[in-house]
Amino acid sequence: MEVATQNIKIETNELLNKFKHHLGIENNKRILFSGPFGTGKSTFLNEFSEIEKENFFYLKIFPVNYSVSKNEDVFELIKFDLLMQLMGNYYEEIKLEKEDFTLLLKSQLFIMERMKFMPLLYAILGFSEKIGAPIVNFIKALGQTVGDFNKFSSDLKIDEENGITAFLESIQQKSGSHHEMDAVSELIFDLIGRIKTKYPKKKSVLIIDDLDRLDPEHIFRLFNIFSAHSHEKDGENKFGFDMVIFVCDIENIRKIFHHKYGQGVDFSGYIDKFYSIVPFDFNNRMYIKAKTGELLREIRFSSDYLQQTYNFYRNTRFFTTFKALTLSLIEARLLNLRMLIQYPVLNVPEFYIGNGKNSVDSPLIVLFYLLKNFYCSFDILQMKIIEMKEKFDTETFLSNHENQYMVNNEGEIKNLISYCLSYLLPDEKANEDNTKEPKTFFLEKYNCTFHYNGFGNNYDLFYNYIKSTRGNSPNTEPIKLNPYQILSDTFEICNKRGLLR
């Protein structure tokens, strides 16, 4: 499978095969499909649904569209949603009869009355806008099967004073029980069964997308509905689906759970009952990282000067540092595909930053503006840098990277610290004349001595930063610094100087 990103293709065939294998595990009836926001989960599942349409048929619901509704009404809206999709997508397979529409229209009247919706047709069309159900086929089927809705309602003797009232009362008496709206559930069960009969080799799949974007009450209610409400006799899923796929970020669910119930409550013991085997980790980072260089080169600068100075094909030293930081953020799950591809044209405001230097002449300032564009604000960027810093040993600042975060080689770390160094040193040191002899300076904050060259050179293989040695003596053993601690501290210095506007 390929995901089109502008003109760049991100290959995910290996991930596609892994997910197909996961679905093929015996008795894997409830799947928790987990991945952070913006990583392309919905796009992946859409592609998978299309590729595997000979082996599965799907219904998809997006409960976030019901988030304005009361908690107790969400399940009724799900039923309505499923019925609309069944009518619109599988009309030929289910061969509706007048009796089916009788119950369907009663349920619609129930929803309209209980939730104060607009008249039936407007309500249906409104839902089709949100859930994407092909409603034209349903309206055509409705006309062919039962004719005029008003006449049909009259035949059934359903009106505001008699039928609806009696219907509501009968439902409300059972509210909250296992059989709440049971007749509608049975209709859905029956219609899905008809499709299975038509396509005996296909498995039925319900995809519940964006679950963790709901109110916490809705999230846990839906988990319970589609897990506890399985068929008692043979353990089937609700409505008879062969598989139910919950799409969310399990880490978000974990945070929501602990916020609601407290840190001392066992999350694993709670969440385990909602999936059959193990959660499927939608980890497409390796595929995105493989294309990161191409994606970054799509970025355009707002001025000719910036475009010329920081041209990614010519200024390889700057591009290598920017790419290394971007890859690190992706690997740490702090930057996703959506952020990466929705990159606007970069504008760096020009202002005097001291020492006769313009902001656009400082690679570090331009680098911060590039990274800021991923997150829309410097405040959010600072939080992400701090998170990266905390992935290292914060007591000794010894790097734990092992090519995991700053990828490829030590040169990328040296280059990043080189960009930061002129802001960490006192002004007189950063501005002293550039001699060929290496210099040293003890920075008490890190309890180490920095060894560095002058700041006049900027060619690709030249690093201002040479090494760090422990303590106040330049002759002690070298130590590895935490590059994100350095970056975080430098960010704070630039922010306090008013350089990040």
CSV table of C-alpha atoms in Angstrom, one decimal, residues 25-473:
chain,number,residue,atom,x,y,z
A,25,ILE,CA,-5.2,-14.9,14.5
A,26,GLU,CA,-7.8,-17.4,15.8
A,27,ASN,CA,-10.5,-16.0,18.0
A,28,ASN,CA,-9.3,-12.4,17.5
A,29,LYS,CA,-12.7,-10.9,17.6
A,30,ARG,CA,-12.1,-7.6,19.2
A,31,ILE,CA,-9.1,-5.6,18.1
A,32,LEU,CA,-7.6,-2.4,19.7
A,33,PHE,CA,-5.9,-0.6,16.9
A,34,SER,CA,-3.6,1.9,18.6
A,35,GLY,CA,-1.6,4.8,17.3
A,36,PRO,CA,-1.1,8.5,18.2
A,37,PHE,CA,-3.2,11.2,16.6
A,38,GLY,CA,-2.2,12.3,13.1
A,39,THR,CA,-0.3,9.2,12.2
A,40,GLY,CA,-2.6,8.1,9.4
A,41,LYS,CA,-4.7,5.4,11.2
A,42,SER,CA,-7.9,6.2,9.3
A,43,THR,CA,-6.2,6.5,6.0
A,44,PHE,CA,-4.5,3.2,6.6
A,45,LEU,CA,-7.7,1.4,7.5
A,46,ASN,CA,-9.5,2.9,4.5
A,47,GLU,CA,-6.7,1.6,2.2
A,48,PHE,CA,-6.8,-1.8,3.9
A,49,SER,CA,-10.6,-2.0,3.6
A,50,GLU,CA,-10.3,-1.3,-0.2
A,51,ILE,CA,-7.4,-3.8,-0.7
A,52,GLU,CA,-9.0,-6.5,1.4
A,53,LYS,CA,-12.6,-6.0,0.2
A,54,GLU,CA,-12.7,-9.6,-1.1
A,55,ASN,CA,-12.1,-11.0,2.4
A,56,PHE,CA,-14.0,-8.5,4.6
A,57,PHE,CA,-17.0,-6.2,4.5
A,58,TYR,CA,-17.0,-3.2,6.7
A,59,LEU,CA,-19.2,-0.7,8.5
A,60,LYS,CA,-17.5,2.3,10.0
A,61,ILE,CA,-18.8,4.6,12.7
A,62,PHE,CA,-17.3,7.9,14.0
A,63,PRO,CA,-18.7,8.4,17.5
A,64,VAL,CA,-17.1,11.9,17.7
A,65,ASN,CA,-20.0,13.0,15.5
A,66,TYR,CA,-22.3,12.2,18.4
A,67,SER,CA,-20.3,13.9,21.1
A,68,VAL,CA,-22.9,16.7,21.6
A,69,SER,CA,-25.4,14.1,22.6
A,70,LYS,CA,-26.2,12.8,26.1
A,71,ASN,CA,-24.3,9.7,27.1
A,72,GLU,CA,-27.4,7.5,27.2
A,73,ASP,CA,-28.3,8.5,23.6
A,74,VAL,CA,-25.0,7.6,22.0
A,75,PHE,CA,-25.8,3.9,21.5
A,76,GLU,CA,-29.1,4.8,19.8
A,77,LEU,CA,-27.3,7.1,17.4
A,78,ILE,CA,-24.9,4.2,16.6
A,79,LYS,CA,-27.8,2.0,15.8
A,80,PHE,CA,-29.3,4.7,13.5
A,81,ASP,CA,-25.8,5.1,11.9
A,82,LEU,CA,-25.5,1.4,11.3
A,83,LEU,CA,-28.9,1.1,9.8
A,84,MET,CA,-28.3,4.0,7.4
A,85,GLN,CA,-25.0,2.4,6.2
A,86,LEU,CA,-26.7,-1.0,5.8
A,87,MET,CA,-29.5,0.6,3.7
A,88,GLY,CA,-27.1,2.7,1.7
A,89,ASN,CA,-24.3,0.3,1.1
A,90,TYR,CA,-25.9,-3.1,1.0
A,91,TYR,CA,-29.5,-2.6,-0.3
A,92,GLU,CA,-29.2,-5.3,-2.9
A,93,GLU,CA,-27.8,-7.8,-0.5
A,94,ILE,CA,-30.3,-7.4,2.4
A,95,LYS,CA,-33.5,-7.2,0.2
A,96,LEU,CA,-35.5,-5.1,2.5
A,97,GLU,CA,-39.2,-5.8,3.2
A,98,LYS,CA,-41.9,-3.5,4.4
A,99,GLU,CA,-41.6,-5.0,7.9
A,100,ASP,CA,-38.0,-4.0,8.1
A,101,PHE,CA,-38.9,-0.3,7.3
A,102,THR,CA,-41.6,-0.4,9.9
A,103,LEU,CA,-39.1,-1.0,12.7
A,104,LEU,CA,-36.6,1.3,11.1
A,105,LEU,CA,-39.0,4.2,10.9
A,106,LYS,CA,-40.2,3.7,14.4
A,107,SER,CA,-36.7,3.8,15.7
A,108,GLN,CA,-36.1,7.1,13.7
A,109,LEU,CA,-39.2,8.6,15.2
A,110,PHE,CA,-38.0,7.5,18.6
A,111,ILE,CA,-34.7,9.3,18.1
A,112,MET,CA,-36.3,12.4,16.6
A,113,GLU,CA,-38.7,12.7,19.5
A,114,ARG,CA,-36.2,11.9,22.3
A,115,MET,CA,-33.4,14.1,20.9
A,116,LYS,CA,-35.4,16.9,19.4
A,117,PHE,CA,-34.0,16.5,15.9
A,118,MET,CA,-35.4,18.1,12.7
A,119,PRO,CA,-37.9,16.3,10.5
A,120,LEU,CA,-36.9,12.9,9.3
A,121,LEU,CA,-35.5,13.7,5.9
A,122,TYR,CA,-33.4,16.7,7.2
A,123,ALA,CA,-32.1,14.5,10.0
A,124,ILE,CA,-31.0,11.8,7.7
A,125,LEU,CA,-29.3,14.2,5.3
A,126,GLY,CA,-27.6,15.9,8.2
A,127,PHE,CA,-26.2,12.6,9.4
A,128,SER,CA,-25.0,11.7,5.9
A,129,GLU,CA,-22.9,14.9,5.9
A,130,LYS,CA,-21.1,13.7,9.0
A,131,ILE,CA,-20.9,9.9,8.6
A,132,GLY,CA,-20.5,9.7,4.8
A,133,ALA,CA,-23.3,7.1,4.5
A,134,PRO,CA,-24.6,6.9,0.9
A,135,ILE,CA,-28.1,8.0,1.7
A,136,VAL,CA,-29.4,8.3,-1.9
A,137,ASN,CA,-29.9,4.6,-2.1
A,138,PHE,CA,-31.7,4.5,1.2
A,139,ILE,CA,-34.2,7.2,0.1
A,140,LYS,CA,-34.8,5.4,-3.2
A,141,ALA,CA,-35.3,2.1,-1.3
A,142,LEU,CA,-37.6,3.8,1.2
A,143,GLY,CA,-39.8,5.1,-1.7
A,144,GLN,CA,-39.9,1.8,-3.5
A,145,THR,CA,-40.7,-0.2,-0.5
A,146,VAL,CA,-43.1,1.8,1.6
A,147,GLY,CA,-44.1,4.8,-0.7
A,148,ASP,CA,-45.0,8.1,0.9
A,149,PHE,CA,-43.7,8.4,4.5
A,150,ASN,CA,-46.7,10.3,5.7
A,151,LYS,CA,-49.1,7.8,4.3
A,152,PHE,CA,-47.0,5.0,5.7
A,153,SER,CA,-47.0,6.5,9.1
A,154,SER,CA,-50.7,6.9,9.0
A,155,ASP,CA,-51.2,3.3,8.0
A,156,LEU,CA,-49.1,2.3,11.1
A,157,LYS,CA,-51.2,4.7,13.2
A,158,ILE,CA,-48.1,6.3,14.6
A,159,ASP,CA,-48.7,10.0,15.6
A,160,GLU,CA,-47.6,12.3,18.4
A,161,GLU,CA,-50.5,11.6,20.6
A,162,ASN,CA,-50.8,7.8,20.3
A,163,GLY,CA,-48.2,5.6,18.6
A,164,ILE,CA,-45.1,7.6,19.5
A,165,THR,CA,-46.1,8.0,23.1
A,166,ALA,CA,-46.9,4.4,23.5
A,167,PHE,CA,-43.6,3.4,21.7
A,168,LEU,CA,-41.6,5.7,23.9
A,169,GLU,CA,-43.2,4.4,27.1
A,170,SER,CA,-42.5,0.8,26.1
A,171,ILE,CA,-38.8,1.7,25.4
A,172,GLN,CA,-38.3,3.8,28.5
A,173,GLN,CA,-39.6,1.0,30.7
A,174,LYS,CA,-36.6,-1.1,29.5
A,175,SER,CA,-34.0,1.7,29.5
A,176,GLY,CA,-30.6,0.6,30.6
A,177,SER,CA,-31.4,-3.1,30.4
A,178,HIS,CA,-29.8,-5.6,28.1
A,179,HIS,CA,-32.9,-5.4,25.9
A,180,GLU,CA,-32.9,-1.7,25.5
A,181,MET,CA,-34.0,-1.1,21.9
A,182,ASP,CA,-33.6,-4.8,21.5
A,183,ALA,CA,-35.8,-5.0,18.4
A,184,VAL,CA,-33.7,-2.5,16.5
A,185,SER,CA,-30.5,-4.4,17.5
A,186,GLU,CA,-32.1,-7.6,16.3
A,187,LEU,CA,-32.9,-6.0,13.0
A,188,ILE,CA,-29.2,-4.9,12.6
A,189,PHE,CA,-28.1,-8.4,13.6
A,190,ASP,CA,-30.5,-9.9,11.0
A,191,LEU,CA,-29.4,-7.5,8.2
A,192,ILE,CA,-25.8,-8.3,8.8
A,193,GLY,CA,-26.7,-12.0,8.7
A,194,ARG,CA,-28.2,-11.5,5.3
A,195,ILE,CA,-25.0,-10.0,4.0
A,196,LYS,CA,-23.0,-12.9,5.4
A,197,THR,CA,-25.3,-15.3,3.6
A,198,LYS,CA,-24.7,-13.4,0.4
A,199,TYR,CA,-20.9,-13.4,0.9
A,200,PRO,CA,-20.1,-16.5,3.0
A,201,LYS,CA,-16.4,-16.1,2.6
A,202,LYS,CA,-16.3,-12.5,3.8
A,203,LYS,CA,-15.9,-11.6,7.5
A,204,SER,CA,-18.0,-8.7,8.9
A,205,VAL,CA,-16.0,-5.9,10.5
A,206,LEU,CA,-17.2,-2.9,12.5
A,207,ILE,CA,-14.6,-0.1,12.8
A,208,ILE,CA,-15.2,2.4,15.6
A,209,ASP,CA,-12.9,5.3,14.7
A,210,ASP,CA,-11.4,8.2,16.8
A,211,LEU,CA,-12.7,6.7,20.1
A,212,ASP,CA,-10.3,8.7,22.2
A,213,ARG,CA,-11.6,12.0,20.9
A,214,LEU,CA,-14.9,11.4,22.8
A,215,ASP,CA,-15.9,12.6,26.3
A,216,PRO,CA,-14.6,10.0,28.8
A,217,GLU,CA,-18.1,8.9,29.7
A,218,HIS,CA,-18.8,8.1,26.0
A,219,ILE,CA,-15.5,6.3,25.6
A,220,PHE,CA,-16.0,3.8,28.5
A,221,ARG,CA,-19.7,3.4,27.7
A,222,LEU,CA,-18.9,2.3,24.2
A,223,PHE,CA,-16.1,0.0,25.3
A,224,ASN,CA,-18.6,-1.7,27.7
A,225,ILE,CA,-21.4,-1.9,25.1
A,226,PHE,CA,-19.3,-3.6,22.5
A,227,SER,CA,-17.6,-5.9,25.0
A,228,ALA,CA,-20.1,-6.8,27.7
A,229,HIS,CA,-23.0,-6.9,25.2
A,230,SER,CA,-21.7,-9.9,23.3
A,231,HIS,CA,-24.1,-12.7,22.4
A,232,GLU,CA,-24.5,-14.8,25.5
A,233,LYS,CA,-24.7,-18.2,23.8
A,234,ASP,CA,-21.6,-18.2,21.6
A,235,GLY,CA,-19.6,-15.1,22.6
A,236,GLU,CA,-20.4,-13.3,19.3
A,237,ASN,CA,-19.8,-9.5,19.1
A,238,LYS,CA,-22.7,-7.1,19.4
A,239,PHE,CA,-24.9,-7.2,16.3
A,240,GLY,CA,-23.1,-10.4,15.1
A,241,PHE,CA,-20.0,-8.7,13.7
A,242,ASP,CA,-17.1,-11.2,13.3
A,243,MET,CA,-14.7,-8.4,14.3
A,244,VAL,CA,-14.9,-5.1,16.1
A,245,ILE,CA,-12.0,-2.8,15.7
A,246,PHE,CA,-11.5,0.0,18.3
A,247,VAL,CA,-9.4,2.8,16.8
A,248,CYS,CA,-7.6,5.0,19.3
A,249,ASP,CA,-4.3,5.8,21.0
A,250,ILE,CA,-4.1,3.4,24.0
A,251,GLU,CA,-1.8,5.9,25.8
A,252,ASN,CA,-4.5,8.6,25.5
A,253,ILE,CA,-7.0,6.1,26.9
A,254,ARG,CA,-4.6,5.4,29.7
A,255,LYS,CA,-4.3,9.1,30.6
A,256,ILE,CA,-8.0,9.6,30.4
A,257,PHE,CA,-8.6,6.5,32.6
A,258,HIS,CA,-6.2,7.6,35.3
A,259,HIS,CA,-7.6,11.2,35.2
A,260,LYS,CA,-11.1,9.9,35.8
A,261,TYR,CA,-10.4,7.1,38.2
A,262,GLY,CA,-7.0,8.0,39.8
A,263,GLN,CA,-3.4,6.9,39.4
A,264,GLY,CA,-3.8,4.0,41.8
A,265,VAL,CA,-6.5,2.2,39.7
A,266,ASP,CA,-5.2,-0.7,37.6
A,267,PHE,CA,-5.6,0.3,33.9
A,268,SER,CA,-4.3,-2.9,32.4
A,269,GLY,CA,-6.8,-5.0,34.3
A,270,TYR,CA,-9.6,-2.8,33.0
A,271,ILE,CA,-8.5,-2.4,29.3
A,272,ASP,CA,-7.6,-6.1,28.8
A,273,LYS,CA,-11.2,-7.2,28.6
A,274,PHE,CA,-11.9,-5.0,25.6
A,275,TYR,CA,-9.6,-6.8,23.2
A,276,SER,CA,-9.1,-10.4,22.4
A,277,ILE,CA,-5.3,-10.9,22.0
A,278,VAL,CA,-3.0,-7.9,22.2
A,279,PRO,CA,-3.4,-4.3,20.9
A,280,PHE,CA,-2.2,-3.8,17.4
A,281,ASP,CA,0.5,-1.1,17.5
A,282,PHE,CA,0.2,1.1,14.4
A,283,ASN,CA,3.8,2.0,14.2
A,284,ASN,CA,4.5,3.6,10.8
A,285,ARG,CA,7.4,5.7,12.0
A,286,MET,CA,10.1,3.8,10.1
A,287,TYR,CA,8.2,4.3,6.9
A,288,ILE,CA,7.8,8.1,7.6
A,289,LYS,CA,11.4,8.4,8.6
A,290,ALA,CA,12.5,6.8,5.4
A,291,LYS,CA,10.8,9.7,3.5
A,292,THR,CA,11.5,12.5,5.9
A,293,GLY,CA,14.3,14.0,3.9
A,294,GLU,CA,12.0,14.3,0.8
A,295,LEU,CA,9.2,15.7,2.9
A,296,LEU,CA,11.4,18.4,4.4
A,297,ARG,CA,12.8,19.4,1.1
A,298,GLU,CA,9.2,20.4,0.1
A,299,ILE,CA,9.4,23.3,2.6
A,300,ARG,CA,9.7,26.7,1.0
A,301,PHE,CA,11.0,29.9,2.6
A,302,SER,CA,9.2,33.2,2.5
A,303,SER,CA,12.2,35.2,1.2
A,304,ASP,CA,14.8,34.8,-1.5
A,305,TYR,CA,17.5,35.4,1.0
A,306,LEU,CA,16.3,32.6,3.3
A,307,GLN,CA,15.8,30.3,0.3
A,308,GLN,CA,19.4,30.9,-0.8
A,309,THR,CA,21.1,30.9,2.6
A,310,TYR,CA,19.3,27.8,3.9
A,311,ASN,CA,18.8,25.9,0.6
A,312,PHE,CA,18.6,22.3,1.8
A,313,TYR,CA,20.4,21.0,-1.3
A,314,ARG,CA,23.4,23.3,-0.8
A,315,ASN,CA,23.5,24.0,2.9
A,316,THR,CA,23.9,20.4,3.9
A,317,ARG,CA,25.2,21.1,7.3
A,318,PHE,CA,22.0,22.9,8.3
A,319,PHE,CA,19.7,20.4,6.6
A,320,THR,CA,21.4,17.5,8.3
A,321,THR,CA,20.8,19.1,11.7
A,322,PHE,CA,17.2,19.9,11.0
A,323,LYS,CA,16.6,16.4,9.6
A,324,ALA,CA,18.2,14.8,12.6
A,325,LEU,CA,16.0,16.7,15.0
A,326,THR,CA,12.9,15.9,13.0
A,327,LEU,CA,13.7,12.2,12.9
A,328,SER,CA,14.3,12.3,16.7
A,329,LEU,CA,10.9,13.9,17.3
A,330,ILE,CA,9.2,11.3,15.0
A,331,GLU,CA,10.9,8.4,16.8
A,332,ALA,CA,9.9,9.8,20.2
A,333,ARG,CA,6.2,10.0,19.0
A,334,LEU,CA,6.3,13.8,19.4
A,335,LEU,CA,5.9,14.5,15.7
A,336,ASN,CA,3.4,12.8,13.4
A,337,LEU,CA,2.7,12.5,9.7
A,338,ARG,CA,-0.1,15.1,9.7
A,339,MET,CA,2.2,17.7,11.3
A,340,LEU,CA,4.9,16.9,8.8
A,341,ILE,CA,2.9,17.3,5.6
A,342,GLN,CA,0.8,20.3,6.7
A,343,TYR,CA,3.9,22.5,6.7
A,344,PRO,CA,3.3,26.2,5.6
A,345,VAL,CA,5.8,28.4,4.0
A,346,LEU,CA,8.4,29.4,6.5
A,347,ASN,CA,8.6,33.1,7.5
A,348,VAL,CA,11.4,34.2,9.9
A,349,PRO,CA,11.0,37.8,10.9
A,350,GLU,CA,14.1,39.9,10.5
A,351,PHE,CA,15.3,41.7,13.6
A,352,TYR,CA,18.6,42.7,15.2
A,353,ILE,CA,19.7,40.0,17.7
A,354,GLY,CA,22.9,41.7,18.9
A,355,ASN,CA,26.5,41.7,17.8
A,356,GLY,CA,25.5,43.2,14.5
A,357,LYS,CA,23.7,40.0,13.5
A,358,ASN,CA,20.3,39.6,12.0
A,359,SER,CA,17.9,36.9,13.1
A,360,VAL,CA,18.0,35.2,9.6
A,361,ASP,CA,21.8,35.0,9.8
A,362,SER,CA,21.6,32.7,12.9
A,363,PRO,CA,21.1,29.0,12.0
A,364,LEU,CA,19.8,28.3,15.4
A,365,ILE,CA,17.1,30.9,15.3
A,366,VAL,CA,16.0,29.7,11.8
A,367,LEU,CA,16.1,26.1,13.1
A,368,PHE,CA,13.7,27.1,16.0
A,369,TYR,CA,11.3,28.7,13.6
A,370,LEU,CA,11.4,25.7,11.4
A,371,LEU,CA,10.5,23.4,14.3
A,372,LYS,CA,7.9,25.8,15.6
A,373,ASN,CA,6.0,25.5,12.3
A,374,PHE,CA,5.3,21.8,13.2
A,375,TYR,CA,3.5,22.8,16.4
A,376,CYS,CA,2.2,26.3,15.6
A,377,SER,CA,3.6,27.9,18.7
A,378,PHE,CA,7.0,28.2,20.5
A,379,ASP,CA,5.3,27.2,23.8
A,380,ILE,CA,4.4,23.8,22.4
A,381,LEU,CA,7.8,23.4,20.8
A,382,GLN,CA,9.4,24.1,24.1
A,383,MET,CA,7.3,21.4,25.8
A,384,LYS,CA,8.4,18.9,23.1
A,385,ILE,CA,12.1,19.8,23.5
A,386,ILE,CA,11.7,19.3,27.3
A,387,GLU,CA,10.1,15.9,26.7
A,388,MET,CA,13.1,14.9,24.5
A,389,LYS,CA,15.5,16.2,27.2
A,390,GLU,CA,13.8,14.0,29.8
A,391,LYS,CA,14.4,10.8,27.7
A,392,PHE,CA,18.0,11.1,28.7
A,393,ASP,CA,19.9,10.8,32.0
A,394,THR,CA,19.1,14.2,33.5
A,395,GLU,CA,21.5,13.8,36.5
A,396,THR,CA,24.7,13.3,34.6
A,397,PHE,CA,23.6,14.4,31.1
A,398,LEU,CA,25.3,11.3,29.7
A,399,SER,CA,23.8,10.6,26.3
A,400,ASN,CA,21.8,7.5,26.0
A,401,HIS,CA,21.1,8.0,22.3
A,402,GLU,CA,22.9,5.1,20.7
A,403,ASN,CA,21.7,6.4,17.4
A,404,GLN,CA,18.0,6.1,18.5
A,405,TYR,CA,17.2,9.8,18.8
A,406,MET,CA,20.0,11.7,17.2
A,407,VAL,CA,20.4,9.4,14.3
A,408,ASN,CA,23.4,8.5,12.1
A,409,ASN,CA,26.5,9.8,13.8
A,410,GLU,CA,28.1,11.9,16.5
A,411,GLY,CA,28.6,14.7,13.9
A,412,GLU,CA,25.0,15.6,14.1
A,413,ILE,CA,25.2,16.1,17.9
A,414,LYS,CA,28.4,18.2,17.5
A,415,ASN,CA,26.7,20.3,14.9
A,416,LEU,CA,23.6,20.9,17.1
A,417,ILE,CA,25.8,21.9,20.1
A,418,SER,CA,27.9,24.1,17.8
A,419,TYR,CA,24.8,26.1,16.8
A,420,CYS,CA,23.9,26.4,20.5
A,421,LEU,CA,27.3,27.3,21.8
A,422,SER,CA,27.5,31.0,21.0
A,423,TYR,CA,24.3,31.5,23.1
A,424,LEU,CA,25.6,29.5,26.0
A,425,LEU,CA,29.0,31.2,26.3
A,426,PRO,CA,29.3,34.8,27.7
A,427,ASP,CA,29.1,37.4,25.0
A,428,GLU,CA,32.8,38.3,25.2
A,429,LYS,CA,33.7,34.7,24.5
A,430,ALA,CA,31.2,34.3,21.7
A,431,ASN,CA,32.5,37.5,20.0
A,432,GLU,CA,36.2,37.2,20.5
A,433,ASP,CA,38.4,37.1,17.4
A,434,ASN,CA,38.5,33.8,15.6
A,435,THR,CA,42.0,32.3,16.1
A,436,LYS,CA,43.0,29.0,14.9
A,437,GLU,CA,43.8,27.7,18.3
A,438,PRO,CA,41.0,25.7,20.1
A,439,LYS,CA,39.5,27.5,23.1
A,440,THR,CA,38.1,26.2,26.4
A,441,PHE,CA,35.5,27.5,28.8
A,442,PHE,CA,34.1,26.0,32.0
A,443,LEU,CA,30.3,26.1,32.2
A,444,GLU,CA,29.2,25.5,35.8
A,445,LYS,CA,25.7,24.5,34.9
A,446,TYR,CA,27.0,21.3,33.3
A,447,ASN,CA,30.1,20.9,35.5
A,448,CYS,CA,32.2,20.5,32.4
A,449,THR,CA,34.7,22.3,30.2
A,450,PHE,CA,33.7,23.0,26.6
A,451,HIS,CA,36.4,22.8,23.9
A,452,TYR,CA,35.6,24.7,20.8
A,453,ASN,CA,36.9,26.5,17.7
A,454,GLY,CA,36.1,30.1,16.7
A,455,PHE,CA,32.7,31.0,15.2
A,456,GLY,CA,33.8,32.4,11.9
A,457,ASN,CA,33.6,29.1,10.0
A,458,ASN,CA,30.5,27.4,8.8
A,459,TYR,CA,31.5,25.0,6.1
A,460,ASP,CA,30.0,21.5,6.1
A,461,LEU,CA,32.6,19.5,8.0
A,462,PHE,CA,33.6,22.2,10.5
A,463,TYR,CA,32.3,22.0,14.0
A,464,ASN,CA,32.7,24.9,16.5
A,465,TYR,CA,32.1,22.4,19.3
A,466,ILE,CA,34.9,19.9,19.7
A,467,LYS,CA,34.3,18.0,23.0
A,468,SER,CA,33.4,18.4,26.7
A,469,THR,CA,35.6,17.2,29.6
A,470,ARG,CA,34.5,16.7,33.1
A,471,GLY,CA,35.0,19.4,35.7
A,472,ASN,CA,37.1,22.6,35.5
A,473,SER,CA,40.2,21.1,34.0
